[in-house]
PDB file of C-alpha atoms in Angstrom:
ATOM      1  CA  MET C 370      -1.957 -24.965  -5.798  1.00 68.00           C
ATOM      2  CA  VAL C 371      -3.706 -22.676  -3.308  1.00 63.00           C
ATOM      3  CA  GLN C 372      -0.386 -21.080  -2.310  1.00 71.00           C
ATOM      4  CA  ALA C 373       0.492 -20.391  -5.950  1.00 69.00           C
ATOM      5  CA  SER C 374      -2.892 -18.771  -6.503  1.00 66.00           C
ATOM      6  CA  ALA C 375      -2.528 -16.656  -3.372  1.00 58.00           C
ATOM      7  CA  TYR C 376       0.953 -15.541  -4.437  1.00 51.00           C
ATOM      8  CA  LYS C 377      -0.292 -14.567  -7.904  1.00 58.00           C
ATOM      9  CA  SER C 378      -3.096 -12.567  -6.292  1.00 55.00           C
ATOM     10  CA  TYR C 379      -0.559 -10.864  -4.025  1.00 49.00           C
ATOM     11  CA  GLN C 380       1.672 -10.034  -7.011  1.00 54.00           C
ATOM     12  CA  LEU C 381      -1.240  -8.612  -8.990  1.00 56.00           C
ATOM     13  CA  ASN C 382      -2.392  -6.549  -6.021  1.00 55.00           C
ATOM     14  CA  SER C 383       1.167  -5.246  -5.533  1.00 58.00           C
ATOM     15  CA  VAL C 384       1.290  -4.044  -9.131  1.00 57.00           C
ATOM     16  CA  LEU C 385      -2.202  -2.562  -9.094  1.00 63.00           C
ATOM     17  CA  THR C 386      -1.578  -0.571  -5.896  1.00 68.00           C
ATOM     18  CA  ALA C 387       2.005   0.514  -6.633  1.00 78.00           C
ATOM     19  CA  THR C 388       2.974   4.093  -7.326  1.00 88.00           C
ATOM     20  CA  PRO C 389       4.718   4.862 -10.630  1.00 86.00           C
ATOM     21  CA  GLY C 390       8.014   5.004  -8.729  1.00 89.00           C
ATOM     22  CA  GLU C 391       7.408   1.603  -7.169  1.00 92.00           C
ATOM     23  CA  LEU C 392       6.503   0.162 -10.575  1.00 94.00           C
ATOM     24  CA  THR C 393       9.830   1.376 -11.965  1.00 94.00           C
ATOM     25  CA  LEU C 394      11.593  -0.257  -9.012  1.00 95.00           C
ATOM     26  CA  MET C 395       9.738  -3.509  -9.780  1.00 96.00           C
ATOM     27  CA  LEU C 396      10.918  -3.297 -13.401  1.00 97.00           C
ATOM     28  CA  TYR C 397      14.543  -2.926 -12.320  1.00 98.00           C
ATOM     29  CA  ASN C 398      14.191  -5.855  -9.914  1.00 98.00           C
ATOM     30  CA  GLY C 399      12.610  -7.982 -12.645  1.00 98.00           C
ATOM     31  CA  CYS C 400      15.394  -7.137 -15.072  1.00 98.00           C
ATOM     32  CA  ILE C 401      18.037  -8.108 -12.513  1.00 98.00           C
ATOM     33  CA  LYS C 402      16.190 -11.351 -11.733  1.00 98.00           C
ATOM     34  CA  PHE C 403      15.980 -12.340 -15.412  1.00 98.00           C
ATOM     35  CA  ILE C 404      19.645 -11.530 -16.037  1.00 98.00           C
ATOM     36  CA  ARG C 405      20.623 -13.736 -13.101  1.00 98.00           C
ATOM     37  CA  GLN C 406      18.370 -16.527 -14.357  1.00 98.00           C
ATOM     38  CA  ALA C 407      19.942 -16.189 -17.821  1.00 98.00           C
ATOM     39  CA  LYS C 408      23.424 -16.540 -16.306  1.00 98.00           C
ATOM     40  CA  LEU C 409      22.350 -19.670 -14.447  1.00 98.00           C
ATOM     41  CA  ALA C 410      20.828 -21.131 -17.612  1.00 98.00           C
ATOM     42  CA  MET C 411      24.047 -20.264 -19.463  1.00 98.00           C
ATOM     43  CA  GLU C 412      26.127 -22.099 -16.832  1.00 97.00           C
ATOM     44  CA  GLN C 413      23.859 -25.128 -17.209  1.00 98.00           C
ATOM     45  CA  ASP C 414      24.064 -24.940 -21.004  1.00 97.00           C
ATOM     46  CA  LYS C 415      20.294 -24.444 -21.285  1.00 98.00           C
ATOM     47  CA  ILE C 416      20.281 -22.363 -24.448  1.00 97.00           C
ATOM     48  CA  GLU C 417      16.503 -21.927 -24.803  1.00 98.00           C
ATOM     49  CA  GLU C 418      16.097 -20.833 -21.175  1.00 98.00           C
ATOM     50  CA  LYS C 419      19.012 -18.421 -21.508  1.00 98.00           C
ATOM     51  CA  ASN C 420      17.405 -16.913 -24.585  1.00 98.00           C
ATOM     52  CA  THR C 421      14.014 -16.624 -22.890  1.00 98.00           C
ATOM     53  CA  TYR C 422      15.400 -14.879 -19.808  1.00 98.00           C
ATOM     54  CA  ILE C 423      17.552 -12.477 -21.812  1.00 98.00           C
ATOM     55  CA  GLN C 424      14.551 -11.582 -23.965  1.00 98.00           C
ATOM     56  CA  LYS C 425      12.506 -10.921 -20.814  1.00 98.00           C
ATOM     57  CA  ALA C 426      15.245  -8.610 -19.529  1.00 98.00           C
ATOM     58  CA  GLN C 427      15.259  -6.856 -22.920  1.00 98.00           C
ATOM     59  CA  LYS C 428      11.481  -6.348 -22.763  1.00 98.00           C
ATOM     60  CA  ILE C 429      11.890  -4.668 -19.399  1.00 98.00           C
ATOM     61  CA  ILE C 430      14.658  -2.410 -20.738  1.00 98.00           C
ATOM     62  CA  ARG C 431      12.411  -1.475 -23.670  1.00 98.00           C
ATOM     63  CA  GLU C 432       9.558  -0.723 -21.257  1.00 97.00           C
ATOM     64  CA  LEU C 433      11.875   1.541 -19.271  1.00 97.00           C
ATOM     65  CA  MET C 434      12.786   3.284 -22.528  1.00 97.00           C
ATOM     66  CA  VAL C 435       9.155   3.807 -23.518  1.00 96.00           C
ATOM     67  CA  THR C 436       8.148   5.172 -20.118  1.00 93.00           C
ATOM     68  CA  LEU C 437      11.053   7.614 -19.866  1.00 93.00           C
ATOM     69  CA  ASP C 438       9.857  11.184 -19.283  1.00 90.00           C
ATOM     70  CA  GLN C 439      11.450  12.998 -22.224  1.00 90.00           C
ATOM     71  CA  LYS C 440      10.833  16.381 -20.549  1.00 93.00           C
ATOM     72  CA  GLN C 441      13.497  15.614 -17.945  1.00 90.00           C
ATOM     73  CA  ASP C 442      17.092  16.600 -18.683  1.00 91.00           C
ATOM     74  CA  VAL C 443      18.442  13.224 -17.609  1.00 91.00           C
ATOM     75  CA  ALA C 444      16.153  11.348 -20.043  1.00 93.00           C
ATOM     76  CA  LYS C 445      18.563  11.585 -22.998  1.00 93.00           C
ATOM     77  CA  SER C 446      21.418  10.046 -20.995  1.00 95.00           C
ATOM     78  CA  MET C 447      19.131   7.378 -19.582  1.00 95.00           C
ATOM     79  CA  MET C 448      17.868   6.527 -23.060  1.00 97.00           C
ATOM     80  CA  GLN C 449      21.447   6.089 -24.278  1.00 97.00           C
ATOM     81  CA  MET C 450      22.255   3.822 -21.326  1.00 97.00           C
ATOM     82  CA  TYR C 451      19.117   1.742 -21.804  1.00 98.00           C
ATOM     83  CA  ASP C 452      19.919   1.397 -25.505  1.00 98.00           C
ATOM     84  CA  TYR C 453      23.467   0.325 -24.644  1.00 98.00           C
ATOM     85  CA  MET C 454      22.193  -2.209 -22.105  1.00 98.00           C
ATOM     86  CA  ASN C 455      19.756  -3.622 -24.653  1.00 98.00           C
ATOM     87  CA  ARG C 456      22.506  -3.998 -27.275  1.00 98.00           C
ATOM     88  CA  ARG C 457      24.781  -5.670 -24.715  1.00 98.00           C
ATOM     89  CA  LEU C 458      22.016  -8.137 -23.856  1.00 98.00           C
ATOM     90  CA  ILE C 459      21.818  -9.019 -27.551  1.00 98.00           C
ATOM     91  CA  ASP C 460      25.603  -9.533 -27.567  1.00 98.00           C
ATOM     92  CA  ALA C 461      25.409 -11.690 -24.436  1.00 98.00           C
ATOM     93  CA  ASN C 462      22.714 -13.821 -26.010  1.00 98.00           C
ATOM     94  CA  ILE C 463      24.570 -14.313 -29.290  1.00 98.00           C
ATOM     95  CA  LYS C 464      27.943 -14.989 -27.659  1.00 98.00           C
ATOM     96  CA  SER C 465      26.613 -16.772 -24.551  1.00 97.00           C
ATOM     97  CA  ASP C 466      28.924 -14.518 -22.562  1.00 98.00           C
ATOM     98  CA  PRO C 467      28.204 -14.322 -18.816  1.00 98.00           C
ATOM     99  CA  LEU C 468      30.653 -11.428 -18.418  1.00 98.00           C
ATOM    100  CA  ILE C 469      28.438  -9.247 -20.597  1.00 98.00           C
ATOM    101  CA  LEU C 470      25.472 -10.223 -18.431  1.00 98.00           C
ATOM    102  CA  ASP C 471      27.523  -9.230 -15.354  1.00 98.00           C
ATOM    103  CA  GLU C 472      28.134  -5.831 -16.936  1.00 98.00           C
ATOM    104  CA  VAL C 473      24.460  -5.217 -17.710  1.00 98.00           C
ATOM    105  CA  GLU C 474      23.409  -6.514 -14.301  1.00 98.00           C
ATOM    106  CA  GLY C 475      25.805  -4.022 -12.706  1.00 98.00           C
ATOM    107  CA  TYR C 476      24.136  -1.129 -14.529  1.00 98.00           C
ATOM    108  CA  ALA C 477      20.669  -2.410 -13.636  1.00 98.00           C
ATOM    109  CA  VAL C 478      21.639  -2.742  -9.954  1.00 98.00           C
ATOM    110  CA  ASP C 479      23.083   0.794  -9.963  1.00 97.00           C
ATOM    111  CA  PHE C 480      19.903   2.185 -11.555  1.00 96.00           C
ATOM    112  CA  ARG C 481      17.724   0.222  -9.131  1.00 97.00           C
ATOM    113  CA  ASP C 482      19.661   1.356  -6.068  1.00 97.00           C
ATOM    114  CA  THR C 483      19.640   4.987  -7.212  1.00 95.00           C
ATOM    115  CA  TRP C 484      15.928   4.809  -7.958  1.00 93.00           C
ATOM    116  CA  LYS C 485      15.291   3.311  -4.521  1.00 95.00           C
ATOM    117  CA  GLN C 486      17.112   6.265  -2.936  1.00 94.00           C
ATOM    118  CA  VAL C 487      15.010   8.705  -4.985  1.00 89.00           C
ATOM    119  CA  ILE C 488      11.817   7.043  -3.731  1.00 89.00           C
ATOM    120  CA  GLU C 489      13.034   7.173  -0.116  1.00 90.00           C
ATOM    121  CA  ILE C 490      14.010  10.848  -0.376  1.00 89.00           C
ATOM    122  CA  THR C 491      10.707  11.711  -2.045  1.00 85.00           C
ATOM    123  CA  GLN C 492       8.734   9.911   0.657  1.00 84.00           C
ATOM    124  CA  LYS C 493      10.670  11.712   3.422  1.00 86.00           C
ATOM    125  CA  ASN C 494       9.963  15.088   1.819  1.00 86.00           C
ATOM    126  CA  GLN C 495       6.239  14.499   1.356  1.00 78.00           C
ATOM    127  CA  PRO C 496       4.028  15.984   4.074  1.00 73.00           C
ATOM    128  CA  LYS C 497       2.684  13.435   6.525  1.00 65.00           C
ATOM    129  CA  ARG C 498      -1.034  12.746   6.342  1.00 57.00           C
ATOM    130  CA  ASP C 499      -3.040  13.285   9.472  1.00 50.00           C
ATOM    131  CA  ARG C 500      -3.879  10.085  11.249  1.00 46.00           C
ATOM    132  CA  VAL C 501      -7.451   9.480  12.271  1.00 47.00           C
TER     133      VAL C 501
END
């Protein structure tokens, strides 16, 4: 019980202290996690769990859509991809098709890995703060 409480506190602190870039990375990781959990539930024929996990992944995709910076040129393409991923998650849920989940997971992993590289490049290019 104490460990669970400590972990929840750690998670909350991680979210509260994260940069916007790190929060986006967390969203991608959460989406991937829920897709994988949905596939496992699908394999075990746990329909309600599959539905729950796919809906959680969809909520994350919708959050990514809402937080997209429309001033950026790439935003239109990203919006189209997020919309496609969301529709494919609906298809996967209706058809109980793990191959569709594999497809969407692949896109989410690609986005996550690219985003991680952007964060790393940005951090390298930021001036170092003086140490006291």
